[in-house]
């Protein structure tokens, strides 16, 4: 089995720490006095520095040291956190990431400039940051004493997490003279002992002029897995006590509890057996394994091949009279369906992992453009295939940049229209059937329809005075090279953007809708399938060819009777329960050979808010569809999004309903043009 490079393991863990650090810093910018956030930032920096030095990333350790010390000063009350410190810390986080991922490309001058800015903000001269921690004004409860009595009780499952309690006791000895006594009251008889559980507690007499903060720092990374009581030597009451939250509710590091002498004694500890059971349940709940993305892709490919083989087996079983073969085929179909769902579930990633990336983008753009913006996310728990998540990142970046640059007005202009000086951008995701709707909405000025029309006329896209609806005018925003920006800047004006967004979304078999209310903002909605690997489809026949329609786009199937044909009178409209639904004859669209089936069927599909019927010769049935990409030679065939292999080994094309309807409308307009002439 191939072993991972230790430095690669460090890079992976450091990337997670840096992502977590960015989230903490952005939250800290909103609530600078939040002690838990300050502690979390310090712990992340401390871990990156220590691990970096351990794995030979000396530049990372040296650069991170100053920021770790600065946040140590913040958490000890020496200096206050503010937005400027958060901003320079975010720049430092980016520099640390570059030092880890590509150290040869980093310029030391950039790192020195970041550190100098930090020194200026915290009021410490260069080279003196490390000494500043020695000059502390500690609170009364953390004041130094000649000695301390410390009671230590770890959670039973702490050994399973790789923590060595004896190493922590050695760290305490480094503070001064220690006398350690092990308490074995909770240790059961040998035959009932679980060697993986830590049931020993310790009482430590520490003779050293240190503070409570220095003692707590020894246990910084296990605070939520232990009980720690600290009292001066000879005193009956503790001055500080750390008690973890219950396992079921624990979500943040425990806070220090300062206990007055008049307070009641703490409740008795839970029985040892109950402690062990809680630890085991906690370990089971949070256990996970890191898997390379390539292996998940390979697993999905194998499952896809299995689904194709299962379809072939089912077809053979249906043509056989052997009941045993039919039973086996049904069992294999059930297992393959379950394996497909499980594999797709493994590949599903919460949208929150994508949404969190944009907080930094909004923060930086808000600062650069001088527009205060609140960024709100909704539906972070909505899940999509990881491949979809990766492809969706760039389109959303452009939509959010557009919303801030073009949509949100300046604070002065918002004040003139009685709006709040702070703009609002909402990024939301929700399920609608087998699709996910991702919406970017702002409360800005909305689209300037007159300006878009004038730019379209200037570019020769429409004739002056042409009669177009607002929706049709807004669609010019998706035309290549179209931009209404007055000047070219780092953010806009080059006409590259919305057309790329539309092509990317359509390549994902999705659609994009744009709505606006002048003076109140705009909304862009992306309609996307859950996955690009395996879908449920409807197998149909048109002429001699067989095709797949994604089941998520199908609303209902009805028969096209002779009476319906007579009522339509060549206008291609169908009356479905009092509603007129236009339909396309796929035989005509595909130029199919042979006579049409006497009992044709209409498949009513939905594209956004539009319903369109597709007339086919036969509906064969549902089909688990493994999507295979078309070759580059077929890149201009837009009405099909891919192909699949049927049970008999033949191929069937997968229809892109949105593109199919667009092509049908184009042909209908071209057919009407000669008649009008």
XYZ file of C-alpha atoms in Angstrom:
677
model
C 0.000 0.000 0.000
C 1.375 3.413 -0.968
C 2.286 5.602 2.028
C 1.524 9.314 1.972
C 4.383 11.782 2.154
C 4.382 13.342 5.681
C 4.820 16.806 4.178
C 1.758 16.208 2.005
C -0.220 15.260 5.111
C 0.924 18.530 6.705
C -0.173 20.477 3.615
C -3.638 18.899 3.726
C -4.107 19.560 7.446
C -2.673 23.072 7.125
C -5.135 23.837 4.316
C -8.020 22.863 6.612
C -6.586 24.961 9.441
C -6.181 27.967 7.147
C -9.767 27.644 5.895
C -10.942 27.493 9.499
C -8.718 30.459 10.393
C -10.206 32.556 7.578
C -13.737 31.841 8.819
C -12.745 32.732 12.386
C -11.078 35.989 11.294
C -14.093 37.055 9.237
C -16.354 36.374 12.220
C -13.931 38.248 14.453
C -14.213 41.271 12.176
C -17.927 41.384 13.059
C -17.520 40.676 16.802
C -13.998 41.762 17.843
C -14.587 41.053 21.538
C -15.584 37.397 21.122
C -13.181 35.478 23.358
C -13.919 32.110 21.764
C -13.006 33.442 18.302
C -9.780 34.983 19.604
C -8.824 31.687 21.256
C -9.683 29.748 18.083
C -7.482 32.032 15.941
C -4.609 31.678 18.414
C -4.905 27.881 18.486
C -4.922 27.660 14.683
C -1.815 29.863 14.411
C -0.110 27.949 17.216
C -0.773 24.607 15.503
C 0.407 25.846 12.095
C 3.607 27.219 13.620
C 4.383 24.073 15.615
C 3.538 21.644 12.810
C 5.425 23.773 10.280
C 8.589 23.653 12.373
C 8.143 19.889 12.877
C 7.893 19.184 9.114
C 10.710 21.520 8.067
C 8.631 24.533 6.992
C 10.849 26.948 8.885
C 9.718 30.038 6.951
C 6.120 29.227 7.844
C 6.992 28.850 11.523
C 9.032 32.066 11.614
C 6.381 34.141 9.837
C 3.475 32.716 11.863
C 5.262 33.362 15.173
C 4.611 37.124 15.144
C 0.884 36.676 14.484
C 0.596 33.931 17.086
C 2.208 36.274 19.634
C -0.066 39.139 18.600
C -3.190 37.046 19.180
C -1.727 35.879 22.477
C -1.555 39.553 23.490
C -5.168 40.028 22.345
C -6.521 37.088 24.318
C -4.638 38.231 27.432
C -6.096 41.723 27.192
C -2.910 43.587 26.294
C -4.348 44.913 23.017
C -7.799 44.995 21.417
C -8.829 43.184 18.247
C -10.101 45.462 15.481
C -10.895 45.360 11.771
C -7.393 46.529 10.779
C -5.767 43.650 12.658
C -8.257 41.241 11.076
C -7.455 42.614 7.598
C -3.689 42.233 7.998
C -4.224 38.769 9.515
C -6.191 37.724 6.425
C -3.290 38.899 4.262
C -0.963 36.892 6.495
C -3.167 33.819 6.063
C -2.854 34.119 2.271
C 0.917 34.480 2.566
C 1.156 31.422 4.844
C -0.848 29.383 2.320
C 1.565 30.386 -0.448
C 4.567 29.578 1.754
C 3.169 26.073 2.258
C 1.920 25.326 -1.265
C 4.595 27.069 -3.379
C 7.392 28.527 -1.221
C 9.664 29.290 -4.201
C 7.141 31.763 -5.625
C 6.912 33.872 -2.478
C 8.680 37.191 -2.141
C 10.154 37.742 1.356
C 9.560 41.489 0.939
C 5.795 40.872 0.944
C 6.046 38.922 4.192
C 8.185 41.630 5.784
C 5.661 44.303 4.777
C 2.813 42.308 6.349
C 4.742 41.871 9.604
C 5.677 45.569 9.689
C 2.010 46.495 9.297
C 1.135 44.153 12.170
C 3.796 45.741 14.380
C 2.431 49.190 13.586
C -1.128 48.182 14.456
C -0.259 46.618 17.800
C 2.167 49.398 18.724
C 5.271 47.236 19.051
C 8.602 47.952 17.382
C 10.113 45.407 15.007
C 11.723 42.486 16.783
C 10.042 43.268 20.082
C 6.822 41.330 19.651
C 8.194 38.263 21.365
C 9.219 40.293 24.401
C 5.845 41.964 24.767
C 4.234 38.940 26.349
C 6.484 39.323 29.377
C 4.869 42.676 30.177
C 1.346 41.642 31.108
C -1.332 43.165 33.250
C -3.084 39.937 34.211
C -6.566 39.964 35.715
C -6.962 39.203 39.397
C -8.105 35.640 38.849
C -5.004 34.962 36.738
C -2.508 36.699 39.007
C 0.738 34.912 39.751
C 1.014 33.018 43.025
C 3.814 31.144 44.778
C 2.149 27.828 44.032
C -0.969 26.105 42.757
C -3.005 23.007 43.466
C -4.293 21.522 40.196
C -6.884 18.765 39.719
C -6.868 17.098 36.285
C -9.536 14.707 34.957
C -9.539 13.809 31.249
C -12.492 12.380 29.345
C -12.149 8.565 29.062
C -11.829 8.646 25.261
C -8.917 11.103 25.114
C -6.376 8.341 24.437
C -8.217 7.394 21.259
C -7.551 10.910 19.926
C -3.785 10.477 20.285
C -3.371 12.662 23.385
C -0.642 11.637 25.849
C -1.565 12.831 29.373
C 1.956 12.159 30.654
C 3.396 14.582 28.096
C 1.060 17.284 29.397
C 2.236 16.594 32.950
C 5.807 17.011 31.714
C 4.807 20.421 30.314
C 3.540 21.374 33.771
C 6.889 20.372 35.273
C 8.557 22.872 32.929
C 6.777 25.688 34.828
C 8.357 24.832 38.174
C 8.589 22.143 40.854
C 5.805 19.537 40.648
C 4.515 16.840 42.953
C 2.103 14.609 41.033
C -0.304 12.167 42.690
C -2.350 9.713 40.630
C -5.925 9.090 41.809
C -7.088 5.553 40.995
C -10.566 5.637 42.545
C -12.345 5.220 39.180
C -10.092 2.446 37.862
C -12.008 -0.909 37.857
C -10.686 -4.398 38.403
C -8.340 -5.761 35.746
C -10.933 -8.005 34.097
C -13.275 -4.991 33.619
C -10.578 -2.535 32.539
C -10.726 -0.981 29.066
C -7.076 -0.247 28.118
C -8.188 2.407 25.597
C -9.934 4.509 28.274
C -8.209 7.042 30.518
C -9.734 6.539 33.989
C -6.874 7.928 36.093
C -7.102 11.468 37.455
C -4.245 13.514 38.869
C -3.672 16.016 41.659
C -0.661 18.268 41.107
C 1.087 20.565 43.567
C 2.950 23.115 41.435
C 5.453 25.424 43.134
C 6.076 28.201 40.611
C 5.308 31.954 40.332
C 3.147 31.437 37.227
C -0.334 32.648 36.308
C -3.549 30.710 35.748
C -3.302 31.582 32.042
C 0.086 29.880 31.802
C -1.300 26.729 33.401
C -4.332 26.720 31.105
C -2.068 27.141 28.071
C -0.552 23.719 28.797
C -3.981 22.157 28.195
C -4.980 24.487 25.331
C -5.745 21.756 22.806
C -7.655 19.433 25.141
C -9.820 21.986 26.958
C -13.026 20.452 25.668
C -11.997 16.946 26.760
C -11.113 17.453 30.409
C -12.029 18.977 33.747
C -9.371 21.307 35.165
C -9.565 22.891 38.648
C -6.910 25.405 39.759
C -6.538 26.775 43.313
C -3.676 28.447 45.219
C -1.736 26.096 47.480
C -3.364 26.003 50.884
C -6.680 27.481 49.669
C -9.953 25.565 49.918
C -11.721 27.143 46.930
C -10.564 27.165 43.276
C -9.955 30.417 41.400
C -10.630 28.872 37.995
C -12.390 25.804 36.733
C -12.737 24.395 33.198
C -15.657 22.010 32.732
C -16.480 20.535 29.290
C -20.012 20.797 27.915
C -22.073 17.574 27.650
C -21.032 15.477 24.667
C -24.378 15.851 22.871
C -24.290 19.655 22.999
C -20.583 20.438 22.900
C -19.768 22.834 20.064
C -17.171 25.287 21.421
C -14.203 25.246 23.823
C -15.296 25.433 27.474
C -15.157 28.796 29.188
C -13.279 29.522 32.387
C -15.561 29.547 35.443
C -14.349 31.724 38.343
C -15.731 30.183 41.519
C -16.472 32.234 44.624
C -16.059 30.614 48.085
C -19.849 30.751 48.705
C -20.776 28.715 45.645
C -22.160 25.225 46.049
C -19.939 22.256 45.384
C -19.883 20.766 41.910
C -22.158 17.787 41.295
C -20.700 14.345 41.605
C -18.961 12.762 38.650
C -20.876 10.308 36.465
C -20.132 6.609 37.001
C -17.104 5.246 35.170
C -19.165 2.892 32.989
C -21.346 5.786 31.821
C -18.258 7.871 31.008
C -16.805 5.101 28.871
C -20.102 4.635 27.015
C -20.381 8.384 26.302
C -16.835 8.433 24.927
C -17.535 5.473 22.672
C -20.736 7.037 21.327
C -18.880 10.282 20.686
C -16.094 8.494 18.818
C -18.589 6.601 16.660
C -20.515 9.768 15.817
C -17.513 11.813 14.740
C -15.396 9.105 13.110
C -14.421 9.800 9.529
C -11.745 8.910 7.025
C -9.928 11.061 4.484
C -10.307 9.725 0.922
C -8.654 11.102 -2.203
C -11.095 12.642 -4.680
C -9.680 10.535 -7.517
C -10.727 7.357 -5.712
C -14.292 8.615 -5.376
C -14.345 9.400 -9.106
C -13.037 5.912 -9.874
C -15.659 4.368 -7.581
C -18.420 6.274 -9.379
C -17.095 5.063 -12.743
C -17.186 1.457 -11.520
C -20.719 1.883 -10.195
C -21.716 3.344 -13.560
C -20.372 0.283 -15.368
C -22.212 -1.928 -12.882
C -25.490 -0.113 -13.615
C -24.982 -0.703 -17.357
C -24.247 -4.408 -16.772
C -27.299 -4.678 -14.501
C -29.509 -3.159 -17.239
C -28.209 -5.762 -19.699
C -28.883 -8.569 -17.192
C -32.436 -7.297 -16.633
C -33.072 -7.253 -20.385
C -31.845 -10.845 -20.749
C -33.937 -11.928 -17.741
C -37.062 -10.325 -19.206
C -36.679 -12.357 -22.388
C -36.135 -15.579 -20.426
C -38.704 -17.914 -18.868
C -36.317 -19.049 -16.127
C -37.713 -17.786 -12.806
C -34.333 -18.193 -11.064
C -32.669 -15.824 -13.517
C -35.497 -13.323 -13.074
C -35.107 -13.467 -9.281
C -31.350 -12.970 -9.480
C -31.786 -10.063 -11.912
C -34.253 -8.380 -9.549
C -31.868 -8.839 -6.596
C -28.908 -7.453 -8.568
C -31.055 -4.504 -9.653
C -31.959 -3.767 -6.016
C -28.338 -4.010 -4.856
C -27.049 -1.918 -7.766
C -29.647 0.770 -7.051
C -28.668 0.855 -3.368
C -24.957 0.974 -4.198
C -25.604 3.797 -6.660
C -27.457 5.845 -4.053
C -24.795 5.177 -1.401
C -21.944 6.125 -3.735
C -23.697 9.290 -4.822
C -24.315 10.087 -1.145
C -20.583 9.776 -0.442
C -19.883 12.263 -3.227
C -22.452 14.749 -1.925
C -20.963 17.854 -0.320
C -22.873 20.525 1.646
C -23.161 23.851 -0.137
C -21.777 25.481 3.002
C -18.301 24.313 1.958
C -18.715 26.435 -1.189
C -20.562 29.374 0.359
C -17.866 29.923 2.998
C -15.331 30.738 0.269
C -17.237 33.865 -0.730
C -17.164 35.547 2.671
C -13.582 36.603 2.030
C -14.470 37.760 -1.497
C -17.288 39.974 -0.181
C -15.072 41.291 2.629
C -12.289 42.336 0.232
C -14.587 43.813 -2.434
C -16.544 45.736 0.187
C -13.292 47.255 1.436
C -11.832 47.965 -2.011
C -15.015 49.572 -3.390
C -15.910 51.405 -0.195
C -19.357 49.789 -0.079
C -20.382 48.245 3.260
C -22.101 44.943 2.494
C -23.799 42.304 4.639
C -23.342 38.814 3.204
C -26.089 36.343 4.127
C -26.159 32.644 3.248
C -29.199 30.369 3.361
C -29.373 26.597 2.815
C -25.766 25.685 3.633
C -26.907 22.123 4.391
C -28.197 21.619 0.833
C -25.997 18.961 -0.788
C -24.672 18.587 -4.328
C -22.217 16.341 -6.095
C -18.647 17.464 -5.420
C -18.004 17.839 -9.155
C -20.951 20.231 -9.402
C -19.639 22.186 -6.416
C -16.232 22.603 -8.068
C -17.710 23.774 -11.394
C -20.110 26.156 -9.658
C -17.415 28.140 -7.845
C -16.300 30.385 -10.743
C -19.811 31.357 -11.943
C -20.800 32.342 -8.406
C -17.639 34.417 -7.991
C -18.604 36.444 -11.061
C -22.240 36.836 -10.002
C -21.261 38.068 -6.530
C -18.681 40.478 -7.952
C -21.304 41.814 -10.360
C -23.790 42.259 -7.523
C -21.340 44.339 -5.477
C -19.759 46.278 -8.352
C -22.863 46.965 -10.498
C -25.831 46.232 -8.238
C -25.102 47.682 -4.793
C -25.034 51.484 -4.811
C -22.601 53.612 -2.826
C -23.578 54.536 0.736
C -24.363 58.122 -0.353
C -26.704 57.042 -3.162
C -28.434 54.531 -0.887
C -28.997 57.311 1.636
C -30.671 59.440 -1.021
C -33.206 56.661 -1.687
C -33.949 56.030 2.028
C -32.054 52.720 1.977
C -29.733 51.440 4.677
C -26.122 52.501 4.070
C -25.132 48.819 4.223
C -26.044 46.757 1.184
C -27.203 43.163 1.382
C -26.307 40.145 -0.737
C -28.019 36.829 -0.125
C -26.668 33.543 -1.448
C -29.243 30.773 -1.061
C -29.635 27.127 -2.078
C -32.695 24.891 -1.895
C -34.061 21.690 -3.366
C -36.822 21.762 -5.984
C -37.578 18.184 -6.980
C -34.397 16.620 -8.376
C -32.817 20.035 -8.908
C -30.988 22.530 -6.727
C -31.796 26.223 -7.061
C -28.892 28.543 -6.226
C -29.862 32.214 -6.006
C -27.714 35.344 -5.767
C -29.878 38.282 -4.732
C -28.938 41.889 -3.952
C -30.899 44.913 -2.746
C -29.210 47.358 -5.131
C -30.565 49.597 -7.866
C -31.662 46.781 -10.193
C -30.951 46.567 -13.928
C -31.005 49.706 -16.067
C -33.119 48.439 -18.984
C -32.747 51.640 -21.031
C -28.969 51.522 -20.719
C -28.840 47.838 -21.710
C -31.022 48.559 -24.759
C -28.868 51.523 -25.792
C -25.721 49.395 -25.541
C -27.342 46.615 -27.586
C -28.294 49.106 -30.317
C -24.789 50.566 -30.228
C -23.301 47.086 -30.724
C -25.712 46.361 -33.592
C -27.476 43.549 -31.753
C -30.940 45.069 -32.388
C -32.391 47.680 -34.686
C -33.232 51.065 -33.096
C -36.872 51.117 -32.039
C -37.314 47.337 -32.173
C -40.245 46.122 -30.078
C -38.731 43.961 -27.300
C -39.909 43.033 -23.830
C -37.791 43.806 -20.759
C -36.979 40.116 -20.392
C -35.669 39.961 -23.974
C -33.560 43.092 -23.422
C -32.052 41.658 -20.236
C -30.949 38.565 -22.158
C -28.368 40.713 -24.002
C -26.339 40.646 -20.778
C -25.482 37.043 -21.677
C -24.216 38.024 -25.142
C -20.436 37.580 -25.604
C -18.504 40.835 -25.191
C -21.487 42.738 -23.809
C -20.805 45.180 -20.957
C -22.554 48.309 -19.704
C -19.606 49.464 -17.591
C -18.550 53.013 -18.419
C -14.895 52.425 -17.594
C -12.592 49.421 -17.620
C -11.444 48.471 -14.124
C -9.970 45.494 -12.322
C -13.506 44.204 -11.789
C -15.475 44.942 -14.948
C -15.717 46.630 -18.317
C -14.066 44.102 -20.616
C -17.241 42.287 -21.661
C -16.098 38.919 -20.288
C -18.415 37.463 -17.716
C -22.105 36.686 -17.966
C -21.762 34.825 -21.274
C -19.126 32.587 -19.668
C -21.401 32.070 -16.657
C -24.268 31.008 -18.937
C -22.106 28.600 -20.944
C -20.754 27.029 -17.752
C -24.214 26.555 -16.257
C -25.581 25.091 -19.507
C -22.607 22.711 -19.674
C -23.751 21.472 -16.255
C -27.220 20.803 -17.750
C -28.582 23.781 -15.842
C -30.414 26.995 -16.687
C -30.052 30.585 -15.533
C -32.899 33.000 -14.808
C -32.566 36.750 -14.274
C -35.173 38.946 -12.587
C -35.006 42.544 -11.405
C -37.114 45.213 -9.699
C -35.872 48.742 -10.486
C -34.669 50.420 -7.325
C -34.980 47.266 -5.222
C -32.370 44.878 -6.590
C -31.792 41.907 -8.870
C -31.867 38.146 -8.506
C -30.010 35.509 -10.527
C -31.251 31.928 -10.103
C -29.280 28.886 -11.259
C -31.268 25.662 -11.752
C -28.910 22.700 -11.533
C -29.160 18.896 -11.387
C -27.906 17.180 -8.249
C -25.221 15.215 -10.069
C -23.504 14.827 -13.429
C -22.760 11.104 -13.101
C -25.952 8.999 -12.925
C -29.532 10.191 -13.355
C -32.988 8.706 -13.598
C -34.279 9.046 -17.152
C -37.281 8.293 -19.315
C -36.440 6.068 -22.285
C -38.419 7.003 -25.421
C -38.490 6.122 -29.114
C -38.694 8.573 -32.021
C -38.681 6.801 -35.379
C -36.033 4.086 -35.116
C -33.947 5.979 -32.570
C -34.079 5.756 -28.794
C -33.431 8.720 -26.517
C -33.327 9.601 -22.822
C -35.177 12.537 -21.254
C -34.009 13.424 -17.677
C -36.850 12.407 -15.385
C -36.391 15.584 -13.316
C -37.645 17.610 -16.308
C -40.753 15.458 -16.887
C -44.079 16.579 -15.418
C -46.549 14.165 -17.029
C -47.206 12.014 -20.084
C -50.419 12.167 -22.112
C -51.642 10.756 -25.439
C -51.908 12.954 -28.542
C -55.330 11.976 -29.900
C -56.773 12.734 -33.335
C -59.177 15.184 -31.667
C -56.244 17.046 -30.155
C -54.598 17.190 -33.575
C -57.792 18.604 -35.100
C -58.217 21.231 -32.384
C -54.588 22.340 -32.729
C -55.161 23.209 -36.433
C -51.429 23.225 -37.107
C -50.661 25.699 -34.320
C -48.815 23.118 -32.136
C -50.706 23.941 -28.955
C -52.314 21.414 -26.641
C -55.107 22.065 -24.151
C -54.037 20.433 -20.881
C -56.789 20.896 -18.288
C -57.614 24.384 -19.545
C -53.995 25.490 -20.005
C -52.442 25.915 -23.440
C -49.139 24.040 -23.663
C -46.985 24.391 -26.817
C -45.454 21.186 -28.137
C -42.615 20.150 -30.459
C -42.786 17.207 -32.849
C -39.474 15.441 -32.322
C -39.920 13.454 -35.550
C -39.759 16.706 -37.504
C -36.952 18.116 -35.367
C -34.822 14.948 -35.787
C -35.892 14.299 -39.439
C -36.885 10.747 -38.444
C -37.588 8.182 -41.197
C -40.688 5.998 -41.485
C -44.309 6.495 -40.621
C -45.336 8.105 -37.357
C -46.853 5.881 -34.686
C -50.687 6.087 -34.834
C -50.848 6.634 -31.061
C -48.247 9.277 -30.385
C -47.495 10.455 -26.857
C -46.797 13.927 -25.464
C -44.242 14.276 -22.643
C -44.928 17.546 -20.812
C -41.654 19.005 -19.551
C -40.875 22.070 -17.458
C -38.026 24.510 -18.100
C -38.107 27.067 -15.331
C -41.665 28.384 -15.301
C -42.321 27.277 -18.904
C -44.118 24.052 -19.854
C -43.441 22.494 -23.253
C -44.679 19.199 -24.684
C -42.447 16.811 -26.658
C -44.292 14.534 -29.106
C -42.716 11.046 -29.332
C -43.692 7.743 -30.946
C -43.348 5.537 -27.866
C -42.561 5.765 -24.149
C -40.515 2.663 -23.290
C -40.073 3.248 -19.533
C -37.780 4.562 -16.822
C -34.057 3.946 -17.103
C -31.084 4.413 -14.776
C -28.848 6.505 -16.978
C -25.062 6.567 -16.731
C -24.003 9.791 -18.440
C -21.184 9.541 -20.964
C -19.781 12.755 -22.454
C -19.974 13.329 -26.185
C -16.752 13.621 -28.158
C -15.307 16.956 -29.260
C -16.543 16.226 -32.778
C -20.099 16.619 -31.443
C -19.470 19.776 -29.414
C -21.767 21.781 -31.709
C -24.712 19.394 -31.144
C -26.284 21.407 -28.362
C -29.646 19.589 -28.146
C -27.958 16.564 -26.498
C -26.054 16.746 -23.221
C -24.498 13.283 -23.405
C -25.130 9.631 -24.185
C -25.687 6.374 -22.325
C -25.363 2.645 -22.982
C -28.569 0.601 -23.002
C -28.979 -2.980 -21.854
C -28.546 -4.377 -25.382
C -25.267 -2.523 -25.823
C -26.615 0.186 -28.114
C -26.251 3.900 -27.375
C -29.012 6.387 -26.620
C -28.598 10.165 -26.657
C -29.603 12.192 -23.592
C -31.738 15.208 -24.483
C -30.982 18.679 -23.174
C -34.590 19.836 -22.893
C -33.763 23.553 -22.533
C -31.572 23.569 -25.655
C -34.115 21.440 -27.492
C -36.882 23.958 -26.829
C -34.631 26.855 -27.855
C -33.788 25.113 -31.137
C -37.479 24.377 -31.769
C -38.384 28.046 -31.210
C -35.630 29.146 -33.589
C -36.856 26.821 -36.334
C -40.452 27.920 -35.825
C -39.450 31.593 -36.164
C -37.448 30.864 -39.325
C -40.409 28.988 -40.803
C -42.747 31.924 -40.093
C -40.384 34.488 -41.625
C -41.027 33.512 -45.307
C -44.770 33.465 -44.676
C -44.647 37.019 -43.276
C -42.578 38.135 -46.253
